[in-house]
PDB file of C-alpha atoms in Angstrom:
ATOM      1  CA  MET A 579      -0.006  -0.038  -0.083  1.00 82.00           C
ATOM      2  CA  ALA A 580       1.151   3.524  -0.743  1.00 90.00           C
ATOM      3  CA  CYS A 581       0.614   6.837   1.220  1.00 94.00           C
ATOM      4  CA  PHE A 582       0.410  10.178  -0.405  1.00 95.00           C
ATOM      5  CA  MET A 583       1.210  13.779   0.436  1.00 96.00           C
ATOM      6  CA  PRO A 584      -0.331  16.421  -1.731  1.00 95.00           C
ATOM      7  CA  PHE A 585       1.573  19.232  -3.472  1.00 96.00           C
ATOM      8  CA  ASN A 586      -1.025  21.874  -2.688  1.00 94.00           C
ATOM      9  CA  ASN A 587      -3.742  22.469  -0.140  1.00 91.00           C
ATOM     10  CA  ARG A 588      -6.671  22.684  -2.458  1.00 91.00           C
ATOM     11  CA  ASN A 589      -8.280  19.499  -1.394  1.00 91.00           C
ATOM     12  CA  LEU A 590      -6.472  18.093   1.641  1.00 94.00           C
ATOM     13  CA  ASP A 591      -5.118  19.297   4.900  1.00 94.00           C
ATOM     14  CA  VAL A 592      -1.975  17.804   6.392  1.00 95.00           C
ATOM     15  CA  SER A 593      -1.133  17.170  10.055  1.00 96.00           C
ATOM     16  CA  PHE A 594       1.821  15.871  11.949  1.00 96.00           C
ATOM     17  CA  PHE A 595       1.728  14.563  15.572  1.00 97.00           C
ATOM     18  CA  ALA A 596       5.339  14.026  16.881  1.00 96.00           C
ATOM     19  CA  PHE A 597       5.901  11.745  19.856  1.00 97.00           C
ATOM     20  CA  ARG A 598       9.000  10.920  21.957  1.00 96.00           C
ATOM     21  CA  PRO A 599       8.736   7.354  23.328  1.00 96.00           C
ATOM     22  CA  THR A 600       9.262   6.866  27.101  1.00 95.00           C
ATOM     23  CA  VAL A 601       9.609   3.035  26.761  1.00 91.00           C
ATOM     24  CA  VAL A 602      12.502   0.995  25.351  1.00 86.00           C
ATOM     25  CA  LEU A 603      10.310  -1.290  23.299  1.00 87.00           C
ATOM     26  CA  VAL A 604       7.921   0.831  21.130  1.00 92.00           C
ATOM     27  CA  ASP A 605       5.728  -1.998  19.686  1.00 93.00           C
ATOM     28  CA  ASP A 606       2.718  -1.185  21.932  1.00 92.00           C
ATOM     29  CA  LEU A 607       3.090   2.480  21.044  1.00 94.00           C
ATOM     30  CA  LEU A 608       3.106   1.650  17.392  1.00 95.00           C
ATOM     31  CA  ASP A 609       0.150  -0.531  17.627  1.00 93.00           C
ATOM     32  CA  ALA A 610      -1.761   2.224  19.435  1.00 92.00           C
ATOM     33  CA  LEU A 611      -0.961   4.734  16.715  1.00 95.00           C
ATOM     34  CA  LYS A 612      -1.954   2.303  14.003  1.00 94.00           C
ATOM     35  CA  HIS A 613      -5.367   2.106  15.613  1.00 91.00           C
ATOM     36  CA  LEU A 614      -5.340   5.916  15.719  1.00 91.00           C
ATOM     37  CA  SER A 615      -5.035   5.727  11.822  1.00 93.00           C
ATOM     38  CA  LEU A 616      -7.927   3.241  11.829  1.00 92.00           C
ATOM     39  CA  CYS A 617     -10.294   5.267  13.927  1.00 91.00           C
ATOM     40  CA  THR A 618      -9.504   8.640  12.242  1.00 93.00           C
ATOM     41  CA  GLU A 619     -11.008   7.406   9.012  1.00 91.00           C
ATOM     42  CA  THR A 620     -14.399   8.258  10.473  1.00 92.00           C
ATOM     43  CA  LEU A 621     -13.228  11.667  11.239  1.00 94.00           C
ATOM     44  CA  GLY A 622     -12.237  12.478   7.646  1.00 94.00           C
ATOM     45  CA  CYS A 623      -8.581  11.122   7.492  1.00 96.00           C
ATOM     46  CA  VAL A 624      -8.045   9.769   3.904  1.00 95.00           C
ATOM     47  CA  GLN A 625      -4.272   8.788   4.269  1.00 93.00           C
ATOM     48  CA  SER A 626      -2.029   8.251   7.330  1.00 96.00           C
ATOM     49  CA  SER A 627       1.366   6.740   8.151  1.00 97.00           C
ATOM     50  CA  LEU A 628       3.932   6.415  10.846  1.00 97.00           C
ATOM     51  CA  ILE A 629       7.582   7.377  10.366  1.00 98.00           C
ATOM     52  CA  GLN A 630      10.262   6.636  12.900  1.00 97.00           C
ATOM     53  CA  SER A 631      13.480   8.574  13.390  1.00 97.00           C
ATOM     54  CA  ILE A 632      16.478   6.529  12.351  1.00 95.00           C
ATOM     55  CA  HIS A 633      19.095   8.284  14.609  1.00 88.00           C
ATOM     56  CA  GLY A 634      16.810   9.940  17.276  1.00 85.00           C
ATOM     57  CA  ASN A 635      14.006   9.042  19.495  1.00 91.00           C
ATOM     58  CA  MET A 636      10.938  10.220  17.679  1.00 96.00           C
ATOM     59  CA  ILE A 637       7.875   8.821  15.993  1.00 97.00           C
ATOM     60  CA  ILE A 638       5.559  11.038  13.899  1.00 97.00           C
ATOM     61  CA  TRP A 639       2.035  10.298  12.881  1.00 97.00           C
ATOM     62  CA  TYR A 640       1.096  11.839   9.651  1.00 98.00           C
ATOM     63  CA  GLY A 641      -2.415  12.285   8.468  1.00 97.00           C
ATOM     64  CA  ALA A 642      -3.973  13.738   5.285  1.00 96.00           C
ATOM     65  CA  TRP A 643      -7.587  15.049   5.785  1.00 96.00           C
ATOM     66  CA  LEU A 644     -10.537  16.111   3.845  1.00 94.00           C
ATOM     67  CA  LYS A 645     -10.364  19.983   3.608  1.00 93.00           C
ATOM     68  CA  LYS A 646     -11.435  21.604   6.869  1.00 91.00           C
ATOM     69  CA  SER A 647     -12.125  25.113   8.231  1.00 91.00           C
ATOM     70  CA  SER A 648      -9.884  26.574  10.941  1.00 89.00           C
ATOM     71  CA  GLU A 649     -12.580  25.837  13.587  1.00 91.00           C
ATOM     72  CA  ASP A 650     -12.953  22.324  12.382  1.00 93.00           C
ATOM     73  CA  LYS A 651      -9.148  21.795  12.680  1.00 93.00           C
ATOM     74  CA  GLU A 652      -9.125  23.124  16.229  1.00 93.00           C
ATOM     75  CA  SER A 653     -12.016  20.788  17.099  1.00 95.00           C
ATOM     76  CA  LEU A 654     -10.396  17.937  15.452  1.00 95.00           C
ATOM     77  CA  THR A 655      -7.130  18.497  17.215  1.00 94.00           C
ATOM     78  CA  VAL A 656      -8.916  18.512  20.643  1.00 95.00           C
ATOM     79  CA  THR A 657     -10.577  15.164  19.702  1.00 95.00           C
ATOM     80  CA  LEU A 658      -7.310  13.578  18.632  1.00 94.00           C
ATOM     81  CA  ILE A 659      -5.418  14.711  21.725  1.00 94.00           C
ATOM     82  CA  SER A 660      -8.319  13.250  23.897  1.00 93.00           C
ATOM     83  CA  MET A 661      -8.008   9.963  21.987  1.00 92.00           C
ATOM     84  CA  LEU A 662      -4.200   9.871  22.849  1.00 92.00           C
ATOM     85  CA  LYS A 663      -4.280  10.572  26.549  1.00 87.00           C
ATOM     86  CA  ASN A 664      -4.042   6.971  27.649  1.00 80.00           C
ATOM     87  CA  ILE A 665      -0.735   6.426  25.793  1.00 89.00           C
ATOM     88  CA  SER A 666       0.930   8.940  28.039  1.00 87.00           C
ATOM     89  CA  SER A 667       2.723   6.144  29.756  1.00 90.00           C
ATOM     90  CA  MET A 668       4.448   5.215  26.509  1.00 95.00           C
ATOM     91  CA  ALA A 669       5.161   8.487  24.900  1.00 96.00           C
ATOM     92  CA  ILE A 670       5.192  12.262  25.209  1.00 95.00           C
ATOM     93  CA  LEU A 671       3.360  14.293  22.647  1.00 95.00           C
ATOM     94  CA  VAL A 672       5.960  16.920  21.762  1.00 94.00           C
ATOM     95  CA  GLU A 673       4.490  18.652  18.821  1.00 92.00           C
ATOM     96  CA  HIS A 674       1.333  18.709  16.793  1.00 93.00           C
ATOM     97  CA  THR A 675       0.180  20.996  13.942  1.00 93.00           C
ATOM     98  CA  PHE A 676      -1.575  21.391  10.630  1.00 94.00           C
ATOM     99  CA  PHE A 677       0.480  22.313   7.628  1.00 95.00           C
ATOM    100  CA  ASP A 678      -0.349  23.649   4.169  1.00 94.00           C
ATOM    101  CA  ALA A 679       1.343  21.999   1.206  1.00 96.00           C
ATOM    102  CA  TYR A 680       2.238  24.797  -1.143  1.00 96.00           C
ATOM    103  CA  ALA A 681       4.596  23.120  -3.719  1.00 96.00           C
ATOM    104  CA  GLY A 682       6.038  19.806  -4.690  1.00 97.00           C
ATOM    105  CA  GLU A 683       7.799  17.722  -7.306  1.00 96.00           C
ATOM    106  CA  SER A 684       8.131  14.096  -8.174  1.00 96.00           C
ATOM    107  CA  ARG A 685      10.419  12.116 -10.489  1.00 94.00           C
ATOM    108  CA  ASP A 686       7.586  10.052 -12.023  1.00 91.00           C
ATOM    109  CA  GLY A 687       5.262  12.941 -12.759  1.00 90.00           C
ATOM    110  CA  SER A 688       2.808  12.267  -9.937  1.00 91.00           C
ATOM    111  CA  SER A 689       0.817  15.150  -8.471  1.00 91.00           C
ATOM    112  CA  ALA A 690       1.605  13.927  -4.963  1.00 95.00           C
ATOM    113  CA  ALA A 691       4.596  12.511  -2.989  1.00 97.00           C
ATOM    114  CA  LYS A 692       4.099   8.694  -2.858  1.00 96.00           C
ATOM    115  CA  PHE A 693       5.841   6.544  -0.182  1.00 97.00           C
ATOM    116  CA  TYR A 694       5.632   3.051   1.101  1.00 96.00           C
ATOM    117  CA  ARG A 695       6.510   1.150   4.282  1.00 96.00           C
ATOM    118  CA  GLY A 696      10.328   0.759   4.408  1.00 96.00           C
ATOM    119  CA  ASP A 697      11.060   4.024   2.537  1.00 97.00           C
ATOM    120  CA  THR A 698      13.390   6.648   3.716  1.00 98.00           C
ATOM    121  CA  ILE A 699      12.092  10.134   4.532  1.00 98.00           C
ATOM    122  CA  SER A 700      13.943  13.316   5.412  1.00 96.00           C
ATOM    123  CA  ILE A 701      12.352  16.311   6.978  1.00 96.00           C
ATOM    124  CA  SER A 702      13.850  19.798   7.468  1.00 91.00           C
ATOM    125  CA  LEU A 703      12.095  22.446   9.702  1.00 91.00           C
ATOM    126  CA  ALA A 704      12.887  26.103   9.583  1.00 88.00           C
ATOM    127  CA  VAL A 705      11.427  28.335  12.350  1.00 87.00           C
ATOM    128  CA  PRO A 706      12.107  32.104  11.724  1.00 85.00           C
ATOM    129  CA  SER A 707      12.826  34.620  14.478  1.00 81.00           C
ATOM    130  CA  SER A 708      12.870  37.627  12.253  1.00 76.00           C
ATOM    131  CA  GLY A 709      11.869  38.670   8.743  1.00 71.00           C
ATOM    132  CA  ASP A 710       8.615  38.199   6.711  1.00 84.00           C
ATOM    133  CA  PHE A 711       7.168  34.693   6.808  1.00 87.00           C
ATOM    134  CA  ASP A 712       5.855  34.939   3.247  1.00 89.00           C
ATOM    135  CA  ASP A 713       9.326  35.964   2.069  1.00 89.00           C
ATOM    136  CA  LEU A 714      10.809  32.967   3.795  1.00 89.00           C
ATOM    137  CA  SER A 715       8.276  30.602   2.223  1.00 91.00           C
ATOM    138  CA  TYR A 716       9.140  32.035  -1.235  1.00 91.00           C
ATOM    139  CA  ALA A 717      12.936  31.680  -0.491  1.00 89.00           C
ATOM    140  CA  CYS A 718      12.520  28.124   0.585  1.00 91.00           C
ATOM    141  CA  LEU A 719      10.487  27.362  -2.576  1.00 93.00           C
ATOM    142  CA  ALA A 720      13.193  28.914  -4.854  1.00 91.00           C
ATOM    143  CA  LEU A 721      15.749  26.634  -3.118  1.00 90.00           C
ATOM    144  CA  PHE A 722      13.684  23.683  -3.433  1.00 93.00           C
ATOM    145  CA  LYS A 723      13.141  24.251  -7.215  1.00 92.00           C
ATOM    146  CA  SER A 724      16.797  24.716  -7.779  1.00 89.00           C
ATOM    147  CA  HIS A 725      17.907  21.731  -5.747  1.00 88.00           C
ATOM    148  CA  PHE A 726      15.365  19.051  -6.686  1.00 92.00           C
ATOM    149  CA  LEU A 727      16.708  18.067 -10.017  1.00 87.00           C
ATOM    150  CA  LYS A 728      20.135  17.880  -8.715  1.00 88.00           C
ATOM    151  CA  MET A 729      19.182  15.670  -5.863  1.00 91.00           C
ATOM    152  CA  ASP A 730      20.270  12.075  -7.089  1.00 91.00           C
ATOM    153  CA  GLY A 731      18.130   9.374  -5.447  1.00 94.00           C
ATOM    154  CA  VAL A 732      15.155  11.569  -4.345  1.00 96.00           C
ATOM    155  CA  SER A 733      11.821  10.384  -5.475  1.00 97.00           C
ATOM    156  CA  ALA A 734       9.582  13.319  -4.443  1.00 97.00           C
ATOM    157  CA  GLY A 735       9.528  16.366  -2.337  1.00 97.00           C
ATOM    158  CA  VAL A 736       7.039  18.719  -0.783  1.00 98.00           C
ATOM    159  CA  CYS A 737       7.226  22.312   0.686  1.00 97.00           C
ATOM    160  CA  LEU A 738       4.879  22.800   3.550  1.00 97.00           C
ATOM    161  CA  LYS A 739       4.138  25.950   5.784  1.00 95.00           C
ATOM    162  CA  CYS A 740       2.275  26.634   9.037  1.00 93.00           C
ATOM    163  CA  LYS A 741       1.254  29.996  10.157  1.00 83.00           C
ATOM    164  CA  THR A 742      -1.515  29.163  12.665  1.00 76.00           C
ATOM    165  CA  THR A 743       0.631  28.115  15.650  1.00 70.00           C
ATOM    166  CA  LYS A 744       4.322  28.526  15.679  1.00 82.00           C
ATOM    167  CA  PRO A 745       5.332  29.809  12.054  1.00 89.00           C
ATOM    168  CA  THR A 746       7.292  27.011  10.450  1.00 93.00           C
ATOM    169  CA  ILE A 747       8.444  25.997   6.951  1.00 94.00           C
ATOM    170  CA  ALA A 748       9.060  22.391   6.324  1.00 95.00           C
ATOM    171  CA  CYS A 749      10.516  20.325   3.403  1.00 95.00           C
ATOM    172  CA  PHE A 750       9.584  16.617   3.176  1.00 98.00           C
ATOM    173  CA  TYR A 751      11.549  14.454   0.850  1.00 97.00           C
ATOM    174  CA  VAL A 752      11.045  10.783  -0.239  1.00 98.00           C
ATOM    175  CA  TRP A 753      14.310   8.911  -1.165  1.00 97.00           C
ATOM    176  CA  LYS A 754      14.961   5.855  -3.211  1.00 96.00           C
ATOM    177  CA  SER A 755      17.358   4.545  -0.411  1.00 96.00           C
ATOM    178  CA  LEU A 756      18.963   5.574   2.811  1.00 96.00           C
ATOM    179  CA  HIS A 757      22.323   5.507   0.853  1.00 95.00           C
ATOM    180  CA  SER A 758      20.975   8.139  -1.539  1.00 94.00           C
ATOM    181  CA  CYS A 759      19.899  10.405   1.330  1.00 94.00           C
ATOM    182  CA  TYR A 760      23.290  10.186   3.062  1.00 92.00           C
ATOM    183  CA  SER A 761      25.066  10.779  -0.227  1.00 90.00           C
ATOM    184  CA  TRP A 762      23.199  14.078  -0.790  1.00 89.00           C
ATOM    185  CA  ILE A 763      23.734  15.206   2.805  1.00 85.00           C
ATOM    186  CA  LEU A 764      27.520  14.467   2.744  1.00 84.00           C
ATOM    187  CA  SER A 765      28.020  16.148  -0.668  1.00 81.00           C
ATOM    188  CA  ARG A 766      26.114  19.235   0.176  1.00 74.00           C
ATOM    189  CA  ASP A 767      27.730  22.416   1.562  1.00 65.00           C
ATOM    190  CA  LEU A 768      24.940  23.977   3.510  1.00 63.00           C
ATOM    191  CA  ARG A 769      26.836  27.187   4.186  1.00 62.00           C
ATOM    192  CA  LYS A 770      27.189  27.856   0.469  1.00 71.00           C
ATOM    193  CA  SER A 771      24.110  26.410  -0.972  1.00 70.00           C
ATOM    194  CA  THR A 772      21.395  27.452   1.531  1.00 75.00           C
ATOM    195  CA  LEU A 773      22.329  29.631   4.433  1.00 72.00           C
ATOM    196  CA  PRO A 774      23.332  32.813   2.499  1.00 75.00           C
ATOM    197  CA  TYR A 775      19.602  32.889   1.235  1.00 76.00           C
ATOM    198  CA  LEU A 776      18.010  32.362   4.560  1.00 81.00           C
ATOM    199  CA  GLU A 777      20.306  33.869   7.219  1.00 78.00           C
ATOM    200  CA  ARG A 778      18.308  37.254   7.428  1.00 79.00           C
ATOM    201  CA  PHE A 779      15.434  35.293   8.825  1.00 83.00           C
ATOM    202  CA  GLY A 780      17.417  34.229  11.978  1.00 80.00           C
ATOM    203  CA  LEU A 781      16.301  30.608  11.543  1.00 80.00           C
ATOM    204  CA  ASP A 782      16.268  27.741  13.976  1.00 83.00           C
ATOM    205  CA  ILE A 783      16.804  24.815  11.611  1.00 83.00           C
ATOM    206  CA  LYS A 784      16.127  21.151  12.492  1.00 88.00           C
ATOM    207  CA  TYR A 785      16.825  18.155  10.279  1.00 89.00           C
ATOM    208  CA  ASP A 786      16.161  14.331  10.679  1.00 94.00           C
ATOM    209  CA  ILE A 787      15.901  11.128   8.735  1.00 96.00           C
ATOM    210  CA  PHE A 788      13.005   8.757   9.204  1.00 98.00           C
ATOM    211  CA  ARG A 789      12.027   5.272   8.060  1.00 97.00           C
ATOM    212  CA  VAL A 790       8.326   4.687   7.106  1.00 97.00           C
ATOM    213  CA  VAL A 791       7.180   1.921   9.460  1.00 96.00           C
ATOM    214  CA  TYR A 792       3.382   1.886   8.618  1.00 97.00           C
ATOM    215  CA  VAL A 793       0.971   3.280   5.964  1.00 95.00           C
ATOM    216  CA  SER A 794      -2.827   3.132   6.299  1.00 90.00           C
ATOM    217  CA  GLY A 795      -4.016  -0.080   4.672  1.00 77.00           C
ATOM    218  CA  ASP A 796      -1.049  -2.240   5.930  1.00 74.00           C
ATOM    219  CA  ASN A 797      -2.242  -5.306   7.707  1.00 55.00           C
ATOM    220  CA  ALA A 798      -5.825  -3.956   7.804  1.00 48.00           C
ATOM    221  CA  LEU A 799      -7.227  -7.468   8.182  1.00 39.00           C
ATOM    222  CA  ASN A 800      -5.323  -8.022  11.439  1.00 46.00           C
ATOM    223  CA  LEU A 801      -6.729  -4.886  13.130  1.00 44.00           C
ATOM    224  CA  GLN A 802      -9.782  -5.171  15.467  1.00 43.00           C
ATOM    225  CA  PHE A 803     -11.961  -2.283  14.925  1.00 39.00           C
ATOM    226  CA  PHE A 804     -12.583   0.211  17.804  1.00 41.00           C
ATOM    227  CA  SER A 805     -14.568   3.356  17.551  1.00 41.00           C
ATOM    228  CA  PRO A 806     -12.736   6.635  18.348  1.00 40.00           C
ATOM    229  CA  HIS A 807     -14.157   6.657  21.977  1.00 42.00           C
ATOM    230  CA  GLN A 808     -13.220   3.047  22.526  1.00 44.00           C
ATOM    231  CA  MET A 809      -9.814   3.173  21.070  1.00 41.00           C
ATOM    232  CA  PHE A 810      -7.722   3.744  24.144  1.00 42.00           C
ATOM    233  CA  GLU A 811     -10.099   2.605  26.850  1.00 44.00           C
ATOM    234  CA  GLN A 812      -8.449   0.405  29.486  1.00 40.00           C
ATOM    235  CA  GLU A 813      -9.977  -2.625  31.124  1.00 35.00           C
ATOM    236  CA  GLY A 814     -10.819  -2.364  34.727  1.00 38.00           C
ATOM    237  CA  ASP A 815      -8.653  -0.082  36.928  1.00 40.00           C
ATOM    238  CA  SER A 816      -5.361  -1.307  35.427  1.00 37.00           C
ATOM    239  CA  LYS A 817      -2.690   1.297  35.014  1.00 36.00           C
ATOM    240  CA  GLU A 818      -0.937  -0.722  32.425  1.00 37.00           C
ATOM    241  CA  PRO A 819      -1.584   0.322  28.826  1.00 34.00           C
ATOM    242  CA  ARG A 820      -3.886  -2.023  26.989  1.00 32.00           C
ATOM    243  CA  ARG A 821      -2.465  -3.799  24.057  1.00 31.00           C
ATOM    244  CA  ILE A 822      -5.051  -3.220  21.181  1.00 28.00           C
ATOM    245  CA  MET A 823      -3.580  -5.357  18.481  1.00 29.00           C
ATOM    246  CA  GLN A 824      -4.659  -8.973  17.927  1.00 31.00           C
ATOM    247  CA  ASN A 825      -1.903 -11.630  17.841  1.00 27.00           C
TER     248      ASN A 825
END
């Protein structure tokens, strides 16, 4: 099964929920987040996936939603956070936001970035401390357009922006292999190719590499259905997190 990220925000909204696991073995956490994917289908989520940091300690749940108003996004966020309360013993929710996709490219001519379980993803985030946010989004778009065709081994890329919470620009890339991603990073002189165009914005830049560990539709027949209100209910008064995947 494939998952998709749109190149524009005309029809879909994009959300990310970032978690820092607090347990050594994360299988139960991944199982719980897979059920989140299943249950959000009734809330308007049409595509979702889980990506896990290769070098760090982070798991991101990605969801693509039918277009919503700002008020509906706020209400949806409250609902999702409520559904996630009972996994607090397994992970800390460190960030959550909706992004607008505003540009993208793919090697195969697709109109969305397509990725599968096992694929390599790189994400860079830029949070400005000064300068005009729209100017930053245009500058990042110009860099994206000039770099994409030179990036050997990249399958697709998407530019995203968020203005409703903490203003942030993000670039999301799908790679043909982990080796291709490393090769691009090691061959790239960031100080010469990027920073001169962005330094006037006083950016806090973050970068990480992820592996796709789940896309919606994977192992769907092995999932037991729970409604959104049932999803993270626990049996009795037990304080241990309930395992919600069938063996």
